[in-house]
Coordinates of C-alpha atoms and ligand atoms in Angstrom, one line a residue:
M1 CA 50.3 -11.7 133.6
I2 CA 51.4 -9.5 130.6
K3 CA 50.3 -11.9 127.9
E4 CA 46.8 -12.1 129.3
L5 CA 46.5 -8.4 129.7
H6 CA 47.8 -7.9 126.2
E7 CA 45.1 -10.3 124.8
K8 CA 42.4 -8.5 126.8
L9 CA 43.5 -5.2 125.4
V10 CA 43.6 -6.5 121.8
N11 CA 40.1 -8.1 122.3
R12 CA 38.9 -4.9 123.8
E13 CA 37.8 -6.6 127.0
I14 CA 39.7 -3.9 128.9
S15 CA 41.2 -0.6 128.0
S16 CA 44.6 0.7 128.8
E17 CA 43.0 3.6 130.6
E18 CA 41.2 1.1 132.9
L19 CA 44.4 -0.9 133.4
V20 CA 46.3 2.3 134.4
K21 CA 43.5 3.6 136.6
N22 CA 43.3 0.2 138.4
S23 CA 47.0 0.5 138.9
L24 CA 46.6 4.0 140.3
I25 CA 43.9 2.8 142.6
E26 CA 46.1 0.0 144.0
I27 CA 48.8 2.6 144.5
E28 CA 46.4 4.9 146.3
N29 CA 45.2 2.1 148.5
K30 CA 48.5 0.5 149.4
N31 CA 51.4 2.9 148.9
G32 CA 50.7 4.8 152.1
E33 CA 51.4 1.6 154.0
F34 CA 54.0 -0.1 151.8
G35 CA 56.0 3.0 150.7
A36 CA 57.0 1.4 147.3
F37 CA 56.7 4.6 145.2
L38 CA 58.6 7.8 145.7
K39 CA 56.6 9.6 143.0
V40 CA 53.5 8.7 140.9
F41 CA 52.7 10.4 137.6
K42 CA 49.0 10.1 137.3
E43 CA 48.1 12.5 134.5
S44 CA 50.8 11.5 132.1
A45 CA 50.1 7.9 132.7
I46 CA 46.4 8.3 131.9
K47 CA 47.2 10.4 128.9
N48 CA 49.6 7.8 127.5
A49 CA 47.1 5.0 128.2
K50 CA 44.5 6.9 126.2
K51 CA 46.9 7.1 123.2
V52 CA 47.2 3.4 123.2
D53 CA 43.4 3.0 123.4
E54 CA 43.1 5.2 120.4
K55 CA 45.5 3.1 118.5
I56 CA 43.5 0.0 119.4
A57 CA 40.3 1.7 118.3
R58 CA 41.9 2.5 115.0
G59 CA 42.5 -1.2 114.6
E60 CA 46.3 -0.8 114.7
K61 CA 48.5 -3.6 116.0
I62 CA 50.0 -3.2 119.5
G63 CA 53.1 -4.7 121.0
M64 CA 53.2 -7.0 124.0
L65 CA 54.0 -4.3 126.6
E66 CA 51.9 -1.6 125.0
G67 CA 49.3 0.0 127.3
I68 CA 50.5 -2.0 130.3
P69 CA 51.5 0.0 133.4
Y70 CA 55.0 -0.4 134.9
A71 CA 57.4 1.3 137.4
I72 CA 61.0 2.3 137.4
K73 CA 63.6 2.3 140.1
D74 CA 64.6 5.9 141.0
N75 CA 68.2 5.5 139.8
I76 CA 67.1 5.2 136.1
C77 CA 66.7 8.5 134.3
V78 CA 63.4 9.5 132.9
Q79 CA 63.6 12.8 131.0
D80 CA 62.3 15.9 132.8
K81 CA 61.4 13.8 135.8
I82 CA 63.1 14.0 139.2
T83 CA 65.6 11.2 139.6
T84 CA 66.9 11.0 143.1
S85 CA 68.5 7.5 143.7
A86 CA 66.8 8.0 147.1
S87 CA 69.6 10.5 148.0
K88 CA 69.4 14.0 149.5
I89 CA 72.4 15.0 147.4
I90 CA 70.3 14.9 144.2
E91 CA 66.9 15.3 145.7
K92 CA 65.9 17.9 143.1
Y93 CA 67.8 16.5 140.1
E94 CA 65.7 16.6 136.9
A95 CA 67.0 14.1 134.4
P96 CA 67.8 15.9 131.1
Y97 CA 67.5 12.7 129.0
N98 CA 66.0 9.2 129.0
A99 CA 68.0 6.2 129.9
T100 CA 68.3 3.8 126.9
V101 CA 66.0 1.3 128.6
V102 CA 63.4 4.0 129.1
K103 CA 63.7 5.0 125.5
K104 CA 63.2 1.4 124.4
I105 CA 60.2 0.8 126.7
K106 CA 58.6 4.0 125.5
K107 CA 59.0 2.8 122.0
A108 CA 57.4 -0.5 123.1
G109 CA 54.4 1.6 124.3
A110 CA 54.3 0.5 128.0
V111 CA 52.8 3.1 130.4
F112 CA 55.2 4.6 132.9
V113 CA 53.4 5.1 136.2
G114 CA 56.0 6.1 138.8
K115 CA 59.5 5.9 140.4
T116 CA 60.2 3.5 143.2
N117 CA 62.1 3.7 146.4
M118 CA 65.5 2.1 146.9
D119 CA 68.6 2.1 149.1
E120 CA 70.5 5.3 148.5
F121 CA 72.4 5.0 145.3
A122 CA 71.6 1.2 145.3
M123 CA 73.8 0.5 148.3
G124 CA 72.1 -1.9 150.6
S125 CA 70.0 -5.0 150.9
S126 CA 66.9 -3.8 152.7
T127 CA 65.9 -0.4 151.3
E128 CA 66.5 1.0 154.8
N129 CA 69.2 3.3 153.4
S130 CA 66.7 5.4 151.5
A131 CA 67.0 9.0 152.5
F132 CA 63.2 9.4 152.2
Q133 CA 61.0 6.6 153.4
K134 CA 60.7 3.1 154.5
T135 CA 59.4 0.4 152.1
K136 CA 57.7 -2.5 153.8
N137 CA 57.4 -6.2 152.9
P138 CA 53.8 -6.8 151.8
F139 CA 53.9 -10.3 153.6
D140 CA 54.7 -8.7 156.9
V141 CA 55.0 -5.0 157.3
D142 CA 57.5 -5.4 160.2
R143 CA 60.0 -6.8 157.8
V144 CA 62.1 -5.4 155.0
P145 CA 61.3 -6.0 151.4
G146 CA 65.0 -6.6 150.5
G147 CA 67.1 -4.2 148.5
S148 CA 68.3 -2.2 147.0
S149 CA 65.4 -2.2 144.6
G150 CA 62.8 -2.8 147.4
G151 CA 60.3 -0.3 146.0
S152 CA 60.1 -2.0 142.5
A153 CA 59.8 -5.5 144.1
V154 CA 56.9 -4.3 146.4
A155 CA 55.2 -2.5 143.6
V156 CA 55.0 -5.7 141.6
A157 CA 54.4 -8.1 144.5
S158 CA 51.4 -6.0 145.8
D159 CA 49.9 -5.6 142.3
M160 CA 50.4 -1.9 142.0
V161 CA 52.0 -2.5 138.6
S162 CA 52.4 -5.6 136.4
W163 CA 56.2 -5.3 136.2
A164 CA 59.0 -3.0 137.1
L165 CA 62.7 -2.2 136.4
G166 CA 65.4 -2.5 138.9
S167 CA 69.2 -2.6 138.9
D168 CA 71.4 -5.3 140.2
T169 CA 75.0 -4.7 141.2
G170 CA 75.3 -7.5 143.8
G171 CA 71.8 -8.9 144.1
S172 CA 69.5 -5.9 144.2
I173 CA 67.0 -7.4 141.8
R174 CA 67.2 -11.1 142.8
Q175 CA 67.2 -10.6 146.6
P176 CA 64.1 -8.3 146.9
A177 CA 62.4 -10.5 144.4
A178 CA 63.0 -13.5 146.7
F179 CA 61.9 -11.5 149.8
C180 CA 58.7 -10.5 148.0
G181 CA 57.8 -13.7 146.3
I182 CA 58.2 -12.7 142.7
V183 CA 60.6 -13.2 139.7
G184 CA 63.7 -11.0 139.4
L185 CA 66.2 -11.3 136.5
K186 CA 69.7 -10.0 136.3
P187 CA 70.9 -10.3 132.7
T188 CA 74.5 -11.0 131.6
Y189 CA 76.7 -8.0 132.0
G190 CA 76.5 -6.2 128.6
R191 CA 73.0 -7.5 127.7
V192 CA 71.2 -4.3 128.8
S193 CA 72.5 -0.8 128.4
R194 CA 73.5 1.1 131.5
Y195 CA 73.2 4.5 129.8
G196 CA 71.1 6.6 132.0
L197 CA 71.4 4.4 135.0
M198 CA 73.1 6.3 137.8
A199 CA 76.3 4.4 138.3
M200 CA 77.1 2.6 141.5
A201 CA 79.9 0.2 140.5
S202 CA 80.3 0.4 136.7
S203 CA 81.8 -3.1 136.1
Y204 CA 79.0 -4.7 138.2
D205 CA 75.8 -2.7 137.5
Q206 CA 73.1 -4.2 135.3
I207 CA 69.4 -3.3 134.7
G208 CA 66.7 -6.0 134.7
P209 CA 63.0 -6.8 135.3
F210 CA 60.8 -7.7 138.2
A211 CA 57.8 -9.6 137.2
K212 CA 55.2 -12.1 138.4
T213 CA 56.3 -14.9 136.0
V214 CA 59.3 -16.0 134.0
E215 CA 57.4 -15.4 130.8
D216 CA 56.8 -11.8 131.8
A217 CA 60.5 -11.4 132.6
A218 CA 61.3 -12.7 129.1
I219 CA 58.9 -10.2 127.5
V220 CA 60.6 -7.3 129.3
L221 CA 64.1 -8.6 128.6
D222 CA 63.2 -8.7 124.9
A223 CA 62.2 -5.0 125.1
I224 CA 65.3 -3.7 127.0
S225 CA 68.3 -5.7 125.7
G226 CA 70.6 -5.0 122.8
K227 CA 73.6 -3.0 121.7
D228 CA 73.7 0.6 122.5
I229 CA 76.2 3.1 121.2
H230 CA 76.0 5.0 124.5
D231 CA 77.3 2.0 126.5
N232 CA 80.3 0.3 124.9
T233 CA 80.0 -2.7 127.2
T234 CA 76.8 -3.7 125.4
V235 CA 76.7 -6.5 122.9
Q236 CA 74.1 -7.7 120.4
K237 CA 73.7 -11.4 120.9
G238 CA 71.2 -13.0 118.6
R239 CA 68.1 -11.3 117.4
D240 CA 65.4 -13.8 118.4
S241 CA 62.9 -13.2 121.1
F242 CA 63.4 -14.9 124.5
Y243 CA 59.6 -14.8 124.9
E244 CA 58.8 -16.4 121.6
N245 CA 61.4 -19.1 122.1
L246 CA 60.4 -19.8 125.7
K247 CA 60.0 -23.5 126.3
P248 CA 59.5 -24.5 129.9
N249 CA 61.6 -27.6 130.2
L250 CA 63.7 -29.6 132.7
K251 CA 64.0 -32.8 130.8
G252 CA 67.6 -33.6 130.1
K253 CA 68.8 -30.4 131.7
K254 CA 71.9 -30.6 133.8
I255 CA 71.6 -28.7 137.0
G256 CA 74.7 -28.0 139.1
I257 CA 74.6 -28.0 142.9
M258 CA 77.4 -27.0 145.2
P259 CA 76.9 -28.8 148.5
S260 CA 78.8 -26.3 150.7
L261 CA 76.3 -23.6 149.7
F262 CA 73.6 -25.7 151.4
E263 CA 75.4 -26.0 154.7
E264 CA 76.3 -23.5 157.4
G265 CA 74.3 -20.3 157.6
L266 CA 71.4 -21.4 155.5
D267 CA 67.9 -21.3 157.1
G268 CA 66.6 -24.8 157.3
K269 CA 63.2 -23.9 156.0
I270 CA 64.7 -22.4 152.9
K271 CA 66.9 -25.5 152.5
K272 CA 63.8 -27.7 152.7
N273 CA 61.8 -25.9 150.1
I274 CA 64.7 -25.9 147.7
E275 CA 65.6 -29.6 148.2
E276 CA 62.0 -30.5 147.5
R277 CA 62.3 -28.7 144.2
I278 CA 65.6 -30.5 143.4
E279 CA 63.9 -33.8 144.0
W280 CA 60.9 -32.9 141.9
A281 CA 63.2 -31.7 139.0
K282 CA 64.8 -35.2 139.0
G283 CA 61.4 -36.7 138.5
Q284 CA 61.0 -34.3 135.5
G285 CA 64.1 -35.7 133.9
A286 CA 66.7 -33.2 135.1
E287 CA 70.1 -34.5 136.0
I288 CA 71.6 -33.2 139.2
I289 CA 75.4 -32.8 139.1
Q290 CA 77.7 -32.0 142.0
I291 CA 80.0 -29.0 141.3
D292 CA 82.6 -27.0 143.0
I293 CA 83.8 -23.4 142.6
P294 CA 86.6 -23.3 145.1
H295 CA 87.2 -19.5 145.0
I296 CA 83.5 -18.7 145.6
K297 CA 84.5 -18.3 149.2
N298 CA 86.4 -15.1 148.2
T299 CA 83.6 -13.5 146.2
L300 CA 82.2 -11.3 149.0
A301 CA 85.7 -9.9 149.7
V302 CA 86.3 -9.3 146.0
Y303 CA 82.9 -7.8 145.5
Y304 CA 82.9 -5.3 148.4
L305 CA 86.5 -4.3 147.7
M306 CA 85.9 -3.6 144.0
V307 CA 82.5 -2.1 144.5
M308 CA 83.6 0.4 147.1
S309 CA 86.6 1.3 144.9
E310 CA 84.4 1.9 141.9
V311 CA 81.9 3.8 144.1
S312 CA 84.6 6.2 145.4
S313 CA 85.6 7.0 141.8
N314 CA 82.1 7.3 140.4
F315 CA 80.9 9.5 143.3
A316 CA 83.6 12.1 143.0
K317 CA 81.2 13.9 140.7
Y318 CA 78.8 14.6 143.5
D319 CA 80.8 17.6 144.7
G320 CA 78.2 20.2 145.5
I321 CA 78.9 22.0 142.3
K322 CA 78.1 19.9 139.2
F323 CA 74.9 18.3 140.5
G324 CA 72.3 18.8 143.1
L325 CA 72.7 19.9 146.7
S326 CA 75.3 22.6 147.3
E327 CA 75.9 23.7 150.9
A328 CA 77.2 27.0 149.6
N329 CA 73.6 27.9 148.5
L330 CA 72.1 27.3 151.9
E331 CA 71.3 30.4 154.0
N332 CA 73.4 29.3 156.9
S333 CA 76.3 28.0 154.8
K334 CA 79.5 27.6 156.6
S335 CA 81.6 27.2 153.5
K336 CA 84.5 29.7 153.1
N337 CA 86.3 28.2 150.2
I338 CA 85.9 25.5 147.5
L339 CA 87.1 22.7 149.7
D340 CA 84.5 23.6 152.3
V341 CA 81.8 23.4 149.6
Y342 CA 82.9 19.9 148.7
L343 CA 83.1 18.7 152.2
N344 CA 80.0 20.3 153.6
S345 CA 77.8 19.3 150.6
R346 CA 78.9 15.7 150.8
E347 CA 78.5 15.7 154.5
L348 CA 75.0 16.9 154.3
G349 CA 73.9 15.1 151.1
F350 CA 75.2 11.5 151.6
G351 CA 73.9 9.0 154.1
P352 CA 76.1 6.9 156.3
E353 CA 76.4 3.8 154.0
V354 CA 77.4 5.9 151.0
K355 CA 80.0 7.7 153.1
R356 CA 81.3 4.4 154.4
R357 CA 81.8 3.1 150.9
I358 CA 83.5 6.2 149.6
I359 CA 85.9 6.3 152.5
L360 CA 86.8 2.6 152.3
G361 CA 87.0 2.7 148.5
T362 CA 89.2 5.8 148.5
H363 CA 91.5 4.0 150.9
A364 CA 91.7 0.9 148.7
L365 CA 92.5 3.0 145.6
S366 CA 95.1 5.2 147.3
A367 CA 98.7 5.3 146.1
G368 CA 100.6 2.3 147.3
Y369 CA 97.5 0.3 148.1
S370 CA 95.6 -0.1 144.8
D371 CA 97.9 -2.9 143.6
A372 CA 97.5 -4.8 146.8
Y373 CA 93.7 -4.3 146.9
Y374 CA 91.9 -3.4 143.6
K375 CA 94.3 -5.1 141.3
K376 CA 94.5 -8.2 143.4
A377 CA 90.7 -8.4 143.6
Q378 CA 90.6 -8.1 139.8
K379 CA 92.8 -11.1 139.6
V380 CA 90.7 -13.1 141.9
R381 CA 87.6 -12.0 139.9
E382 CA 89.2 -13.6 136.8
L383 CA 90.0 -16.7 138.7
I384 CA 86.3 -17.0 139.8
K385 CA 85.1 -16.4 136.2
H386 CA 87.4 -19.1 135.1
E387 CA 86.1 -21.6 137.6
F388 CA 82.5 -20.8 136.6
K389 CA 83.5 -21.3 132.9
K390 CA 84.8 -24.8 133.7
V391 CA 81.6 -25.7 135.6
F392 CA 79.5 -24.5 132.7
D393 CA 81.2 -27.1 130.5
Q394 CA 79.4 -29.6 132.6
V395 CA 76.0 -28.1 133.5
D396 CA 73.3 -25.9 132.0
V397 CA 72.6 -24.0 135.2
I398 CA 73.7 -23.8 138.8
L399 CA 71.0 -23.8 141.5
T400 CA 71.4 -22.1 144.8
P401 CA 69.1 -20.4 147.4
T402 CA 68.8 -16.6 146.6
T403 CA 69.2 -15.6 150.3
P404 CA 70.5 -17.4 153.4
T405 CA 67.5 -16.1 155.5
L406 CA 63.8 -15.2 155.2
P407 CA 63.0 -11.5 155.0
F408 CA 64.4 -10.0 158.2
K409 CA 62.9 -7.3 160.5
F410 CA 63.6 -3.6 160.2
G411 CA 66.7 -2.7 162.2
E412 CA 67.8 -6.3 162.5
K413 CA 70.9 -5.8 160.4
S414 CA 71.1 -2.0 159.8
D415 CA 73.5 -1.4 162.7
N416 CA 75.9 -4.0 161.5
P417 CA 77.1 -3.4 158.0
L418 CA 79.1 -6.6 157.9
E419 CA 76.1 -8.7 158.7
M420 CA 74.2 -6.9 156.0
Y421 CA 76.9 -7.6 153.5
L422 CA 77.0 -11.3 154.4
A423 CA 73.3 -11.6 153.4
D424 CA 74.5 -11.2 149.8
I425 CA 76.5 -14.4 149.8
Y426 CA 74.5 -16.2 147.1
T427 CA 73.8 -13.3 144.7
V428 CA 77.2 -11.6 144.6
P429 CA 79.1 -14.4 142.7
V430 CA 76.8 -13.8 139.7
N431 CA 77.9 -10.1 139.4
V432 CA 81.5 -10.9 140.1
A433 CA 81.5 -13.4 137.2
M434 CA 79.2 -11.1 135.1
L435 CA 76.8 -14.0 134.6
P436 CA 73.0 -13.9 134.2
G437 CA 71.0 -15.0 137.3
I438 CA 67.4 -15.2 138.2
S439 CA 65.4 -15.6 141.4
I440 CA 62.1 -17.4 141.2
P441 CA 59.6 -18.1 143.9
A442 CA 60.2 -21.4 145.8
G443 CA 57.1 -21.6 148.0
M444 CA 56.5 -20.2 151.5
A445 CA 58.0 -20.8 154.9
E446 CA 56.7 -20.0 158.3
E447 CA 58.5 -17.8 160.9
N448 CA 56.8 -16.7 164.1
G449 CA 53.4 -17.6 162.7
V450 CA 53.9 -15.5 159.5
Q451 CA 54.1 -17.1 156.1
L452 CA 57.1 -15.6 154.2
P453 CA 58.3 -16.2 150.6
V454 CA 61.4 -18.2 149.7
G455 CA 63.5 -17.5 146.6
M456 CA 65.6 -19.9 144.5
Q457 CA 68.4 -18.7 142.3
L458 CA 69.4 -20.2 138.9
I459 CA 72.6 -19.1 137.1
S460 CA 73.5 -19.9 133.5
K461 CA 76.6 -19.3 131.5
W462 CA 77.2 -15.9 129.8
W463 CA 74.5 -15.0 127.1
D464 CA 72.5 -18.1 127.8
E465 CA 69.4 -16.4 129.1
Q466 CA 67.2 -18.5 126.9
N467 CA 68.3 -21.7 128.6
L468 CA 68.1 -20.0 132.0
L469 CA 64.5 -18.8 131.3
D470 CA 63.4 -22.2 129.9
I471 CA 64.7 -24.0 133.0
S472 CA 63.2 -21.4 135.3
A473 CA 59.8 -21.7 133.6
G474 CA 60.2 -25.5 134.0
F475 CA 60.5 -25.0 137.8
E476 CA 57.5 -22.7 137.8
K477 CA 55.4 -25.9 137.2
F478 CA 56.5 -27.4 140.5
E479 CA 53.8 -29.1 142.4
Ligands
LIG1 N1 73.4 -5.5 148.7 C1 74.5 -5.3 147.7 C2 75.3 -4.0 148.1 O1 74.9 -3.4 149.0 C3 73.9 -5.2 146.3 C4 73.5 -3.8 145.9 C5 73.0 -3.8 144.5 O2 72.9 -4.8 143.8 N2 72.8 -2.6 144.0 O3 76.2 -3.7 147.5

């Protein structure tokens, strides 16, 4: 837990160097099997830890995150470090600048340890789409860790680092957090700058933390949020600290439940764990209110249509010339003209899921179709936002499962994209409506003799992360 580590550092019971070295030992011991990290930066991590130790030795005050090791998903730019988004097309891309979140965390003094594996360009729900390696679920290595930020989730869940950053376009923080038994927070769209995050779908992407506790997530959120001149969708909302104001509480809180989300398609074991928590929350003084968001049934369609469209537009820049891999530079190049260079570089550089989305998105945006598809989807998106807004006049948070199933096996869904997309049913509405959402652990469930983690999702209204965190911390006390 970050606060405990911080106190130990301040009281000189442990040094930052020791913390970082412990983290490096965990990585050394576990990464071979779990495949969470793509790259680890040992020397710079130890060097930075020593600087924090010197500061402590001089009697200077240190911040909450200072001296504590953390990891970053490989679609977030760290200056002079390779940033691949787990794609062959930019396998050798060295980021020329720091993402705003990285700049902020650097200022906060946390120690960057390494870059984590992910689905290529964050497209996927299992991390199986990485061009480089498999990442395994620490609870059962035959199962996926979730995705797309699978590496960050596993790094935290298996104690390789105390916390990590991920990105969430349709669930990529919350779903792997659920599959790995930790906390994952997707802030309100605009809370955290996307500058330096390799764009997937610009009106959906948001950076957020993975952590062991709600309190830790609040500490990280404090460090990364705020207005940024490099991302004009960011807003400064309040100046207070989520961490300092955190009050675990369920008493008097109104919790919305949508019954149809607990019916068809939901694993009975997940349902049972969540229902137990709902009952317990009542005993803690929470009020359970039945809600309805009729157009929620259209969210997957809206999401995948819009995301693929935005992908096709954002990905035009990977043309074999501006960035990364260029087929024209290969010894056995077949390219005879500029069009060949585009086609051959993209053919070689992108994996099948990225290609699928570019093709579908290009179709959806093509002349004569974009009004019928993208524009229509935008209208339905507004309708869904409006329905959420009405519900939040009545309740503080909405409670749902994070995933319909327990962590699935490798290969179980990878041949069937539609089935993979359907697994995002609970997380996607949050991004469609640009709301904040969190997944917190909701106990364990058994499948074929293996104990696997269950995740529970809470959603609050826009900019109401404080309430969301307070209620989530209230649920952490479940017994
Ligand atoms: N699984 C979703 C998708 O494939 C979400 C991805 C994400 O949040 N980056 O689009």
